[in-house]
Amino acid sequence: MVITESLLPAAPNPVLILALLLAVMYLARKSFHRTILGSGRVARNALRLCAAFLGGAEEKIIERNTEVLVARGLECSEGLVEREFGRIEVAVTRELKGYAVLQRRVAEVITTLEEDHARSVEVPPDLPNWTDIIASVADIKHGNNAVVAGVLEEIGRNLRAQNRSAIEAFRHSSAARHALLTRMMPLWRKVQKSLNNVAQSIETLTDRAKVVERNMKDYLEIRSGNHRAVRKLSSSASTRFLVAGLFLLVAVGGSIVNFNLIAMPMSEITGSGSFIGPYRTAEVVALVMILIELSLGLYLMETLRITRLFPLIGAMDDRLRRRMAVTVLALLAALAGVASALAFLRDRIVADMAALHQTLAGVEQAVQTISSVSTVAQMAMAFTLPFVLALTAIPLESFIHATRIVMGNTVASMLRLTAFVLRLAGNLICQSGRLATNIYDLIIFPLLWLESVVSAEPLSIKKTLEKLSTTRPPKGTTDTVDKKDGHAPLHEGGK
Amino acid sequence: MMRLFIAALLIGLAGGACADVQNRNTAAVVLLDIPESHGPELTNAQVVVSILLRLLQPQDTLAVTRIDTSGFGEKNVVAKMTLDRRPSVANIQKRAFQKSMRSFPNLAKGGAFSDISGGILGAVDQLKATGAARKYILIFSDLKERLREDYHFEVPFQLSDVTVLAMTPTDRRDDDPEADSYENRAKRWRTRIENGAGKWRTIDDLGQIETIFASRHLPAKPLKRAN
């Protein structure tokens, strides 16, 4: 005890401790620098490697996303073009089917018109110059010869009669021509109308062709992978995602309403006291029923080719597909009927429960009249909701497709952000290491100064530069970093 | 595909009908001690039975039994029912039960005895026969056991999973605080019940009944021990 007390001072001298510490730090300077800077570099490289890996993954995701987007866009464009061609086909078929009739009708009308025209062209013979002849005959001097006078008189009378007859014939002929010309007017109108119809049909086809051209342009633009087209598709996917999500929320609300309408009365079928897991059996069965309604709706939409989630259904034979659609519709109607009956039962059970509770509470029961309006409303709602839920397949399909794109974009953004954070962290760690070495040197700067004083030689600036250039270590070593950081290079024998 | 739909639908419905039933049923036996001087207790019992009828669900069991006789047997059962699994039928049963409970006071005459032990033993047998997950015995009594002199015996109870709810009497005029108060008797009964692995709880307010039976489908919580 005495020996120990004599060996150790009662209180250590802080200055001595500090000097020892500085000495140790000075001796360990090189190792410290190497360790810290090396660790920082290793960390930065590792993080950069991670960032590069994430960047690659992000690129792949973006590439895949673009492929999906383009494929989806092409599919949509193809669908649009196909639909327009279908419409054109329908229009052409319809018009061509009526074209033969139209042509025959126009030909008939034109023939009639030609005939009428030809008949109207037949000009009646001009009236002979009866007046002059009569006047000439009348002016012949008969010299009071009774015979000559009689003959002349007769000739004059005959000539006047023929004159009247000719005028009459001329008038009849003119009237017939006018009648023909009058009859030609509606025929012309008919021809004009038929030609207008043809013109309208051609105009419709032209419009369709313009739409096809526009869609084809979009199609080609998408196919070429144009950045603008891809961005437009991406934006469209985001919009679809939001809109479809909103519709799906509405559908979820409808499902909840439907569930509440059928869950309670379902206990009349399944019993009220049994449970599947933590849930009542009646509630589970009601939920299953709603899910089946949704599935049926999905299949109905698939068989009608409104949605295309299951290519197998879309590729089915048309007759089989139609049969399937009818069957699914019948099943859906049956389920809607069951739901409606359950809603009716629910109304009765609720009324009965209320009456029972009143009885149990000792309240005198008022004469209860069950409103048929509420019953009918509930039944109608329960019957309608399955069909409304069936339509959920449309936004569901849109949502699924859009979710793929939106999720891809989100993951790509997250990867990008993570890569950035990793790079930043790597740089920060590396720079922190440099900062730590600087602080370290700052702490032991008296010894460093002493070292520089002791080892200083009166060299000229030129020699110093030469020495520096010859003793410059390879790039990337600790000494380089030290120099870059403005520290004096370490000397092996600097201790 | 259609066959698949139909099969799924049938499986769903059949699954509902034949589901692996987790027993969550409740069974309650009400023990009525009706001495002549305890008229208000009968009214309270009727109120509690009404509350129980309101709260019990299909497939639950309820029985009302008299314990104001010396000895316990089937003749003591005033009314008993297990509710049907269909809510509409269960409602009809509840109405019938309520009707029988209403007519009961006209026929009931207070007895000179009070066989609480026999009543509890009989109630336990009834409760175990139901196979219910939650078993309750509700005692409407001043907890004074009055047996025939030759009937004195003490059989240990087997009350595992059974909760005994003692309804605190409203009228305690015959209690002698100096000699043997209701609280002392309750403590003795609690010891007996807990020795038989049962749970004991005194009920001062009828609202507590509602709380206990309304939370029947929640996970069982340890009941607060009566002081």
XYZ file of C-alpha atoms in Angstrom:
722
model
C 0.000 0.000 0.000
C 2.776 2.311 0.975
C 4.768 1.314 -2.071
C 1.880 2.009 -4.399
C 1.261 5.405 -2.906
C 4.942 6.258 -3.256
C 5.021 5.153 -6.903
C 1.933 6.969 -8.021
C 1.469 10.666 -7.481
C -1.461 11.707 -5.443
C -3.031 13.574 -8.368
C -1.866 13.173 -11.995
C -0.549 16.276 -13.589
C -2.954 17.373 -16.336
C -0.241 18.999 -18.362
C 1.774 15.825 -18.329
C -1.254 13.801 -19.383
C -1.955 16.252 -22.176
C 1.624 16.132 -23.375
C 1.568 12.342 -23.338
C -1.698 12.320 -25.201
C -0.394 14.706 -27.837
C 2.729 12.622 -28.207
C 0.693 9.481 -28.685
C -1.550 11.246 -31.168
C 1.469 12.526 -33.062
C 2.955 9.066 -33.245
C -0.358 7.586 -34.364
C -1.047 10.327 -36.859
C -0.200 8.434 -39.993
C -2.117 5.336 -38.992
C -5.065 7.437 -37.951
C -5.092 9.284 -41.242
C -4.853 6.091 -43.226
C -7.558 4.383 -41.211
C -10.002 7.237 -41.316
C -9.471 8.160 -44.951
C -9.396 4.524 -46.029
C -12.601 3.778 -44.131
C -14.270 6.807 -45.633
C -13.205 5.769 -49.103
C -14.380 2.224 -48.575
C -17.724 3.442 -47.289
C -18.087 5.904 -50.172
C -17.201 3.278 -52.745
C -19.571 0.763 -51.209
C -22.382 3.274 -51.128
C -21.620 4.365 -54.670
C -21.699 0.754 -55.737
C -25.078 0.365 -54.072
C -26.259 3.576 -55.699
C -25.060 2.355 -59.086
C -26.850 -0.938 -58.559
C -30.028 0.886 -57.600
C -29.594 3.156 -60.601
C -29.351 0.116 -62.848
C -32.415 -1.378 -61.240
C -34.239 1.914 -61.684
C -33.295 2.008 -65.349
C -34.525 -1.524 -65.813
C -37.779 -0.706 -64.084
C -38.229 2.421 -66.183
C -37.425 0.445 -69.304
C -39.864 -2.283 -68.352
C -42.428 0.306 -67.373
C -42.027 2.013 -70.713
C -42.411 -1.315 -72.483
C -45.595 -2.026 -70.569
C -46.824 1.493 -71.175
C -46.081 1.290 -74.881
C -47.626 -2.162 -75.120
C -50.728 -0.917 -73.349
C -50.825 2.193 -75.522
C -50.412 0.114 -78.656
C -53.147 -2.188 -77.497
C -55.460 0.761 -76.895
C -54.567 2.320 -80.243
C -55.058 -0.986 -82.000
C -58.393 -1.287 -80.294
C -59.388 2.193 -81.434
C -58.233 1.575 -85.003
C -59.926 -1.788 -84.995
C -63.127 -0.201 -83.763
C -62.986 2.496 -86.433
C -62.333 -0.087 -89.115
C -65.231 -2.042 -87.764
C -67.439 1.002 -88.031
C -66.187 1.675 -91.543
C -66.887 -1.924 -92.443
C -70.384 -1.639 -91.066
C -70.960 1.619 -92.923
C -69.556 0.304 -96.188
C -71.506 -2.927 -95.927
C -74.681 -1.024 -95.203
C -74.131 1.438 -97.997
C -73.003 -1.164 -100.485
C -75.999 -3.312 -99.663
C -78.247 -0.410 -100.538
C -76.063 0.716 -103.399
C -77.557 -1.721 -105.942
C -81.059 -0.617 -105.070
C -79.976 2.986 -105.196
C -78.294 2.520 -108.546
C -81.347 0.792 -109.995
C -83.601 3.479 -108.628
C -81.425 6.262 -110.018
C -81.182 4.435 -113.378
C -84.948 4.044 -113.515
C -85.486 7.659 -112.697
C -82.916 8.733 -115.266
C -84.555 6.482 -117.910
C -87.920 7.974 -117.092
C -86.402 11.410 -117.284
C -84.819 10.643 -120.666
C -88.035 9.299 -122.033
C -89.969 12.273 -120.765
C -87.343 14.538 -122.109
C -87.446 12.851 -125.493
C -91.186 13.117 -125.584
C -91.112 16.696 -124.515
C -88.624 17.423 -127.282
C -91.156 16.408 -130.046
C -92.228 19.837 -131.246
C -95.691 20.027 -132.889
C -95.682 21.159 -136.508
C -95.845 24.871 -136.949
C -99.164 26.304 -137.877
C -99.395 26.864 -141.687
C -99.847 30.390 -142.748
C -103.574 29.848 -142.925
C -104.451 33.488 -142.446
C -102.528 34.661 -145.478
C -103.902 31.849 -147.651
C -107.445 32.584 -146.480
C -106.935 36.231 -147.125
C -105.496 35.464 -150.598
C -108.385 33.162 -151.417
C -110.858 35.662 -150.052
C -109.281 38.390 -152.152
C -109.642 36.458 -155.419
C -112.037 38.377 -157.639
C -114.861 36.188 -158.674
C -116.580 38.846 -160.859
C -119.933 38.162 -159.342
C -119.797 34.675 -160.617
C -121.964 32.783 -158.277
C -120.261 29.477 -158.922
C -116.792 30.865 -158.383
C -118.007 32.717 -155.367
C -119.506 29.554 -153.934
C -116.309 27.596 -154.569
C -114.206 30.239 -152.987
C -116.590 30.479 -150.080
C -116.352 26.726 -149.576
C -112.554 26.822 -149.827
C -112.461 29.637 -147.277
C -114.733 27.780 -144.854
C -112.680 24.606 -145.165
C -109.479 26.497 -144.641
C -110.841 28.204 -141.485
C -111.995 24.847 -140.097
C -108.585 23.308 -140.693
C -106.996 26.344 -139.104
C -109.035 25.878 -135.910
C -108.230 22.174 -135.877
C -104.487 22.855 -136.234
C -104.541 25.396 -133.389
C -106.336 22.904 -131.225
C -103.747 20.213 -131.980
C -100.922 22.619 -131.213
C -102.444 23.518 -127.880
C -102.856 19.847 -126.921
C -99.287 19.085 -127.848
C -97.955 22.007 -125.795
C -100.040 20.942 -122.803
C -98.656 17.391 -123.010
C -95.087 18.698 -123.108
C -95.707 20.934 -120.138
C -97.146 17.968 -118.264
C -94.042 15.934 -119.025
C -91.771 18.703 -117.869
C -93.807 19.136 -114.693
C -93.500 15.411 -113.948
C -89.755 15.615 -114.292
C -89.352 17.910 -111.259
C -89.984 15.316 -108.481
C -87.849 12.863 -110.375
C -84.999 15.324 -110.363
C -85.521 15.881 -106.662
C -85.435 12.141 -106.065
C -82.190 11.853 -107.942
C -80.782 14.760 -106.004
C -81.821 13.210 -102.707
C -80.242 9.892 -103.621
C -77.040 11.613 -104.603
C -77.107 13.609 -101.369
C -77.390 10.383 -99.426
C -74.445 8.980 -101.300
C -72.499 12.151 -100.605
C -73.353 11.954 -96.902
C -72.218 8.352 -96.736
C -68.980 9.234 -98.421
C -68.549 12.129 -96.029
C -69.077 9.788 -93.064
C -66.521 7.421 -94.480
C -64.132 10.295 -94.976
C -64.569 11.326 -91.351
C -63.956 7.775 -90.217
C -60.894 7.629 -92.405
C -59.632 10.817 -90.751
C -60.135 9.272 -87.301
C -58.319 6.149 -88.455
C -55.533 8.276 -89.798
C -55.270 10.143 -86.494
C -55.267 6.906 -84.508
C -52.713 5.408 -86.844
C -50.560 8.450 -86.327
C -50.796 7.992 -82.564
C -50.101 4.315 -82.995
C -46.975 4.964 -85.020
C -45.854 7.614 -82.587
C -46.247 5.233 -79.674
C -44.571 2.441 -81.574
C -41.596 4.593 -82.318
C -41.191 5.063 -78.556
C -41.472 8.788 -78.836
C -40.766 10.411 -75.477
C -43.759 12.706 -75.787
C -46.070 9.819 -76.496
C -44.710 7.821 -73.551
C -45.097 10.793 -71.248
C -48.630 11.291 -72.471
C -49.412 7.641 -71.811
C -47.857 7.833 -68.354
C -49.907 10.887 -67.488
C -52.986 9.157 -68.808
C -52.194 6.139 -66.608
C -51.987 8.339 -63.511
C -55.322 9.939 -64.325
C -56.873 6.532 -64.936
C -55.430 5.307 -61.644
C -57.081 8.144 -59.715
C -60.414 7.966 -61.511
C -60.613 4.181 -61.333
C -59.602 4.298 -57.673
C -62.418 6.735 -57.004
C -64.912 4.474 -58.753
C -63.623 1.488 -56.837
C -64.124 3.377 -53.592
C -67.720 3.977 -54.606
C -68.013 0.267 -55.377
C -66.617 -0.566 -51.953
C -69.292 1.678 -50.441
C -71.932 -0.161 -52.460
C -70.539 -3.484 -51.278
C -70.738 -2.363 -47.666
C -74.361 -1.298 -48.128
C -75.138 -4.616 -49.796
C -73.357 -6.473 -47.015
C -75.420 -4.712 -44.364
C -78.585 -5.520 -46.238
C -77.936 -9.261 -46.438
C -75.641 -10.167 -43.527
C -78.210 -10.039 -40.749
C -81.003 -11.982 -42.467
C -78.428 -14.507 -43.661
C -78.370 -15.769 -40.074
C -81.852 -17.152 -40.730
C -80.189 -19.533 -43.194
C -76.845 -20.222 -41.590
C -77.784 -19.751 -37.963
C -76.721 -16.926 -35.742
C -74.588 -18.664 -33.163
C -71.864 -20.165 -35.328
C -68.560 -18.543 -36.108
C -65.813 -19.051 -38.655
C -62.707 -17.803 -36.968
C -63.563 -14.576 -35.231
C -66.428 -13.800 -37.612
C -70.054 -14.865 -37.676
C -70.796 -17.490 -40.266
C -73.678 -15.399 -41.603
C -71.339 -12.459 -42.175
C -68.763 -14.641 -43.900
C -71.401 -16.151 -46.168
C -72.763 -12.689 -46.990
C -69.259 -11.546 -47.850
C -68.706 -14.613 -50.026
C -71.982 -13.881 -51.791
C -70.906 -10.323 -52.549
C -67.534 -11.530 -53.794
C -69.284 -14.029 -56.041
C -71.457 -11.217 -57.383
C -68.327 -9.223 -58.128
C -66.727 -12.226 -59.827
C -69.826 -12.821 -61.906
C -69.795 -9.189 -62.926
C -66.189 -9.550 -63.947
C -66.943 -12.627 -66.031
C -69.941 -10.934 -67.581
C -67.827 -7.995 -68.659
C -65.201 -10.387 -69.990
C -67.684 -12.379 -71.998
C -69.110 -9.160 -73.423
C -65.533 -8.186 -74.314
C -65.852 -4.948 -72.413
C -62.876 -5.844 -70.269
C -59.873 -7.969 -71.234
C -58.450 -9.297 -68.027
C -58.768 -12.937 -69.084
C -57.621 -13.414 -72.678
C -58.909 -16.980 -72.578
C -62.502 -15.779 -72.310
C -61.995 -13.180 -75.018
C -60.571 -15.801 -77.355
C -63.546 -18.126 -76.937
C -65.850 -19.034 -79.741
C -68.538 -16.379 -80.148
C -71.416 -18.758 -79.611
C -69.860 -20.199 -76.462
C -69.093 -16.730 -75.219
C -72.687 -15.624 -75.757
C -73.972 -18.675 -73.906
C -71.600 -17.977 -71.095
C -72.745 -14.360 -70.918
C -76.378 -15.410 -70.723
C -75.614 -17.960 -68.012
C -73.602 -15.477 -65.965
C -76.357 -12.915 -66.311
C -78.906 -15.477 -65.151
C -76.776 -16.362 -62.139
C -76.345 -12.707 -61.331
C -80.083 -12.182 -61.567
C -80.635 -15.183 -59.285
C -78.227 -13.780 -56.705
C -79.902 -10.390 -56.985
C -83.222 -12.097 -56.326
C -81.799 -13.861 -53.266
C -80.386 -10.560 -52.007
C -83.740 -8.896 -52.532
C -85.516 -11.658 -50.588
C -82.968 -11.319 -47.795
C -83.575 -7.571 -47.680
C -87.286 -8.268 -47.279
C -86.501 -10.716 -44.478
C -84.237 -8.173 -42.845
C -87.000 -5.624 -42.695
C -89.290 -8.138 -41.008
C -86.616 -9.271 -38.527
C -85.722 -5.712 -37.584
C -89.380 -4.891 -36.985
C -89.798 -8.061 -34.932
C -86.701 -7.305 -32.873
C -87.911 -3.783 -32.179
C -91.283 -5.111 -31.051
C -89.615 -7.722 -28.848
C -87.353 -5.158 -27.220
C -90.339 -2.991 -26.490
C -92.106 -5.939 -24.925
C -89.075 -6.833 -22.849
C -88.687 -3.257 -21.731
C -92.305 -3.334 -20.565
C -93.345 -0.613 -22.971
C -96.851 -0.962 -24.259
C -96.625 -1.618 -27.934
C -98.133 0.857 -30.277
C -99.927 -0.525 -33.287
C -97.106 -1.039 -35.703
C -97.547 -0.452 -39.347
C -94.621 -1.623 -41.408
C -94.038 0.888 -44.152
C -94.099 -0.867 -47.477
C -92.075 1.978 -48.993
C -88.992 1.187 -46.926
C -89.413 -2.518 -47.589
C -89.706 -2.002 -51.316
C -86.807 0.458 -51.292
C -84.586 -2.030 -49.476
C -85.586 -4.835 -51.790
C -84.979 -2.699 -54.869
C -81.616 -1.633 -53.530
C -80.596 -5.197 -52.760
C -81.716 -6.289 -56.230
C -79.966 -3.462 -58.049
C -76.666 -3.438 -56.197
C -75.349 -6.759 -57.606
C -75.758 -5.422 -61.138
C -74.130 -2.150 -60.169
C -71.296 -4.078 -58.552
C -70.981 -6.101 -61.737
C -69.982 -2.906 -63.518
C -67.081 -2.543 -61.107
C -65.131 -4.804 -63.460
C -64.591 -1.856 -65.806
C -62.850 0.464 -63.327
C -61.166 -2.560 -61.808
C -59.485 -3.408 -65.087
C -58.454 0.179 -65.587
C -57.173 0.323 -62.020
C -55.125 -2.850 -62.392
C -53.477 -1.653 -65.585
C -52.873 1.826 -64.227
C -51.589 0.483 -60.911
C -48.891 -1.448 -62.738
C -47.641 1.765 -64.315
C -48.070 3.969 -61.256
C -46.395 1.434 -58.990
C -43.540 1.094 -61.469
C -43.081 4.851 -61.540
C -43.251 5.043 -57.763
C -40.683 2.282 -57.302
C -38.412 3.913 -59.882
C -38.699 7.244 -58.059
C -37.954 5.596 -54.733
C -34.933 3.841 -56.184
C -33.714 7.113 -57.642
C -34.149 8.846 -54.301
C -32.414 6.019 -52.453
C -29.509 6.071 -54.897
C -29.190 9.810 -54.392
C -29.248 9.423 -50.616
C -26.608 6.699 -50.808
C -24.342 8.827 -52.967
C -24.834 11.770 -50.651
C -24.112 9.611 -47.605
C -20.977 8.222 -49.245
C -19.678 11.656 -50.003
C -20.568 12.908 -46.555
C -18.778 10.006 -44.916
C -15.691 10.542 -47.063
C -15.640 14.245 -46.416
C -16.251 13.638 -42.721
C -13.130 11.457 -42.688
C -11.116 14.282 -44.201
C -12.596 16.681 -41.717
C -11.661 14.308 -38.891
C -8.045 14.140 -40.086
C -7.920 17.924 -40.296
C -9.269 18.261 -36.789
C -6.777 15.649 -35.650
C -3.930 17.657 -37.144
C -5.329 20.798 -35.613
C -5.181 19.202 -32.197
C -1.553 18.176 -32.564
C -0.471 21.251 -34.493
C 2.276 22.244 -31.939
C 4.090 19.015 -32.622
C 3.595 19.378 -36.353
C 4.962 22.878 -36.182
C 7.914 21.620 -34.152
C 8.505 18.919 -36.707
C 8.559 21.428 -39.519
C 10.963 23.655 -37.604
C 13.326 20.819 -36.770
C 13.391 19.327 -40.225
C 13.446 22.641 -42.059
C 16.378 23.120 -44.459
C 17.266 26.357 -46.145
C 16.215 25.345 -49.609
C 15.382 27.594 -52.413
C 11.869 27.618 -53.750
C 12.994 25.916 -56.917
C 14.624 23.070 -55.047
C 11.658 22.689 -52.835
C 9.377 22.370 -55.824
C 11.731 19.845 -57.407
C 11.818 17.861 -54.233
C 8.075 17.908 -54.020
C 7.707 16.773 -57.621
C 10.156 13.896 -57.158
C 8.713 12.730 -53.862
C 5.065 13.025 -54.948
C 3.425 9.709 -54.174
C 1.157 7.942 -56.639
C -2.323 9.352 -57.025
C -4.907 8.097 -54.600
C -2.582 7.333 -51.708
C -2.918 8.887 -48.316
C -0.130 11.317 -48.910
C -1.840 12.686 -51.996
C -4.957 13.282 -50.031
C -2.995 14.897 -47.315
C -1.314 17.182 -49.767
C -4.553 18.013 -51.452
C -5.978 18.823 -48.112
C -3.137 21.136 -47.501
C -1.271 19.096 -44.898
C 2.418 18.602 -44.839
C 3.481 15.207 -46.120
C 4.313 12.706 -43.484
C 7.919 11.771 -42.982
C 8.863 8.325 -41.974
C 11.374 9.629 -39.619
C 9.335 12.573 -38.580
C 8.859 11.185 -35.161
C -66.535 -22.134 -65.525
C -70.197 -22.029 -64.579
C -69.799 -25.215 -62.627
C -67.007 -23.541 -60.744
C -69.234 -20.608 -59.859
C -72.048 -22.816 -58.720
C -69.664 -24.991 -56.741
C -68.160 -21.904 -55.095
C -71.599 -20.622 -54.206
C -72.700 -23.951 -52.808
C -69.468 -24.358 -50.894
C -69.953 -20.898 -49.441
C -73.488 -21.612 -48.339
C -72.693 -25.131 -47.181
C -69.662 -23.823 -45.383
C -71.926 -21.394 -43.626
C -74.331 -24.134 -42.705
C -71.743 -26.660 -41.574
C -69.013 -24.320 -40.406
C -66.524 -25.394 -37.842
C -68.477 -23.905 -35.016
C -66.519 -22.056 -32.423
C -68.639 -22.274 -29.358
C -69.264 -18.797 -28.075
C -72.614 -19.496 -26.563
C -73.690 -18.240 -23.215
C -75.702 -20.108 -20.643
C -77.199 -18.478 -17.590
C -79.170 -19.911 -14.704
C -81.074 -17.530 -12.458
C -81.534 -18.803 -8.908
C -84.493 -17.201 -7.173
C -84.868 -17.219 -3.459
C -88.346 -15.862 -2.776
C -89.013 -15.519 0.891
C -92.283 -13.783 1.701
C -90.536 -10.645 2.779
C -88.537 -10.285 -0.429
C -91.105 -9.086 -2.926
C -88.886 -6.472 -4.579
C -86.295 -9.127 -5.424
C -88.793 -10.862 -7.625
C -89.363 -7.675 -9.551
C -85.614 -7.227 -9.873
C -85.297 -10.783 -11.107
C -87.940 -10.106 -13.739
C -86.073 -7.024 -14.880
C -82.813 -8.968 -15.070
C -84.491 -11.761 -17.016
C -85.818 -9.154 -19.456
C -82.317 -7.753 -19.854
C -80.950 -11.232 -20.421
C -83.632 -12.003 -22.977
C -82.708 -8.869 -24.821
C -78.998 -9.646 -24.792
C -78.962 -13.370 -25.339
C -78.318 -14.546 -28.861
C -79.522 -17.583 -30.757
C -78.267 -20.878 -29.323
C -77.785 -19.344 -25.862
C -79.495 -20.925 -22.875
C -81.440 -19.374 -20.028
C -83.076 -21.045 -17.059
C -84.877 -19.655 -14.028
C -84.925 -21.813 -10.957
C -86.398 -21.462 -7.473
C -84.218 -22.193 -4.489
C -86.742 -21.395 -1.784
C -87.356 -25.043 -1.057
C -85.403 -27.526 0.918
C -83.812 -29.777 -1.633
C -83.381 -29.125 -5.323
C -84.878 -30.913 -8.279
C -86.593 -30.520 -11.633
C -89.712 -29.208 -9.911
C -87.727 -26.102 -9.006
C -87.194 -25.105 -12.618
C -89.579 -22.264 -13.424
C -88.608 -21.875 -17.066
C -85.825 -23.051 -19.273
C -84.983 -22.626 -22.912
C -82.201 -22.875 -25.452
C -82.703 -20.359 -28.193
C -83.011 -21.612 -31.732
C -80.240 -20.818 -34.222
C -82.653 -18.774 -36.325
C -83.258 -15.258 -34.964
C -86.961 -15.246 -35.873
C -87.639 -18.465 -33.953
C -85.455 -17.253 -31.094
C -87.637 -14.149 -30.837
C -90.740 -16.303 -30.526
C -89.050 -18.319 -27.780
C -88.076 -15.149 -25.964
C -91.668 -13.935 -26.055
C -92.901 -17.228 -24.647
C -90.277 -17.101 -21.904
C -91.212 -13.561 -21.030
C -94.835 -14.559 -20.852
C -94.095 -17.402 -18.480
C -92.001 -15.097 -16.313
C -94.833 -12.599 -16.147
C -97.275 -15.158 -14.957
C -94.805 -16.569 -12.441
C -95.288 -14.024 -9.597
C -98.997 -14.850 -9.460
C -98.165 -18.475 -8.732
C -95.049 -17.918 -6.647
C -95.303 -18.079 -2.926
C -92.323 -17.510 -0.745
C -90.943 -20.643 0.829
C -89.592 -21.054 4.317
C -86.280 -22.538 3.153
C -83.374 -21.384 1.055
C -81.191 -24.045 -0.522
C -78.489 -22.010 -2.211
C -75.934 -24.835 -2.284
C -78.388 -27.223 -3.878
C -79.368 -24.532 -6.368
C -75.755 -23.929 -7.350
C -75.079 -27.647 -7.748
C -78.186 -28.051 -9.898
C -77.296 -24.963 -11.933
C -73.795 -26.252 -12.567
C -75.238 -29.498 -13.882
C -77.567 -27.574 -16.187
C -74.786 -25.304 -17.393
C -72.417 -28.159 -18.134
C -75.151 -29.928 -20.070
C -75.442 -26.961 -22.434
C -71.730 -27.058 -23.348
C -71.719 -23.267 -23.496
C -68.456 -21.363 -23.512
C -69.624 -18.901 -20.891
C -71.542 -20.036 -17.914
C -73.203 -17.762 -15.411
C -75.217 -18.322 -12.262
C -77.204 -15.348 -11.052
C -78.327 -15.545 -7.438
C -81.211 -13.443 -6.165
C -80.950 -14.135 -2.491
C -79.869 -12.629 0.804
C -77.322 -15.475 0.866
C -78.764 -16.891 4.055
C -79.064 -20.585 3.656
C -82.115 -21.989 5.467
C -82.274 -25.728 5.209
C -84.166 -28.426 6.993
C -82.301 -29.563 10.051
C -81.627 -32.994 8.628
C -80.397 -31.549 5.324
C -77.195 -29.959 6.501
C -74.308 -31.046 4.378
C -71.537 -29.252 2.550
C -70.583 -30.626 -0.861
C -67.563 -28.998 -2.508
C -68.419 -27.160 -5.709
C -66.840 -27.876 -9.099
C -67.258 -24.486 -10.748
C -64.528 -24.280 -13.352
C -65.512 -21.771 -16.109
C -68.543 -20.719 -14.097
C -69.071 -17.186 -12.911
C -71.423 -16.627 -10.023
C -73.112 -13.257 -9.937
C -74.708 -12.440 -6.616
C -77.339 -9.742 -6.871
C -77.132 -7.518 -3.824
C -80.593 -7.402 -2.230
C -82.218 -4.011 -2.109
C -83.861 -4.587 1.228
C -81.496 -5.486 4.018
C -83.689 -4.612 6.996
C -83.299 -7.990 8.552
C -79.532 -7.701 8.442
C -77.946 -7.387 11.815
C -74.704 -5.503 11.344
C -73.492 -6.708 14.687
C -74.098 -10.361 14.058
C -73.935 -11.584 10.449
C -74.175 -8.927 7.782
C -74.767 -9.528 4.080
C -71.167 -8.620 3.374
C -69.903 -11.334 5.708
C -72.170 -13.898 4.117
C -71.042 -12.794 0.675
C -67.417 -13.231 1.736
C -68.112 -16.751 2.914
C -69.865 -17.639 -0.327
C -67.106 -16.115 -2.348
C -64.569 -18.273 -0.540
C -66.638 -21.359 -1.234
C -67.091 -20.487 -4.874
C -63.439 -19.661 -5.426
C -62.415 -22.853 -3.659
C -64.461 -24.636 -6.278
C -62.489 -22.877 -9.066
C -65.363 -20.546 -9.839
C -65.461 -16.773 -10.112
C -67.509 -14.613 -7.804
C -68.873 -11.190 -8.363
C -71.434 -9.149 -6.514
C -73.726 -6.994 -8.582
C -75.020 -3.780 -7.059
C -76.366 -2.231 -10.214
C -78.444 -3.914 -12.887
C -76.497 -2.038 -15.516
C -73.521 -4.239 -14.692
C -75.496 -7.224 -15.966
C -75.881 -5.503 -19.290
C -72.154 -4.801 -19.465
C -71.238 -8.389 -18.657
C -73.589 -10.010 -21.122
C -73.194 -7.443 -23.912
C -69.457 -8.137 -24.073
C -70.036 -11.827 -24.402
C -68.291 -12.118 -27.733
C -65.182 -10.293 -26.664
C -62.223 -12.226 -25.292
C -62.853 -13.169 -21.704
C -61.331 -10.717 -19.299
C -60.580 -11.561 -15.708
C -63.447 -10.309 -13.620
C -62.783 -7.742 -10.981
C -62.784 -9.331 -7.637
C -65.391 -8.096 -5.227
C -64.078 -6.469 -2.115
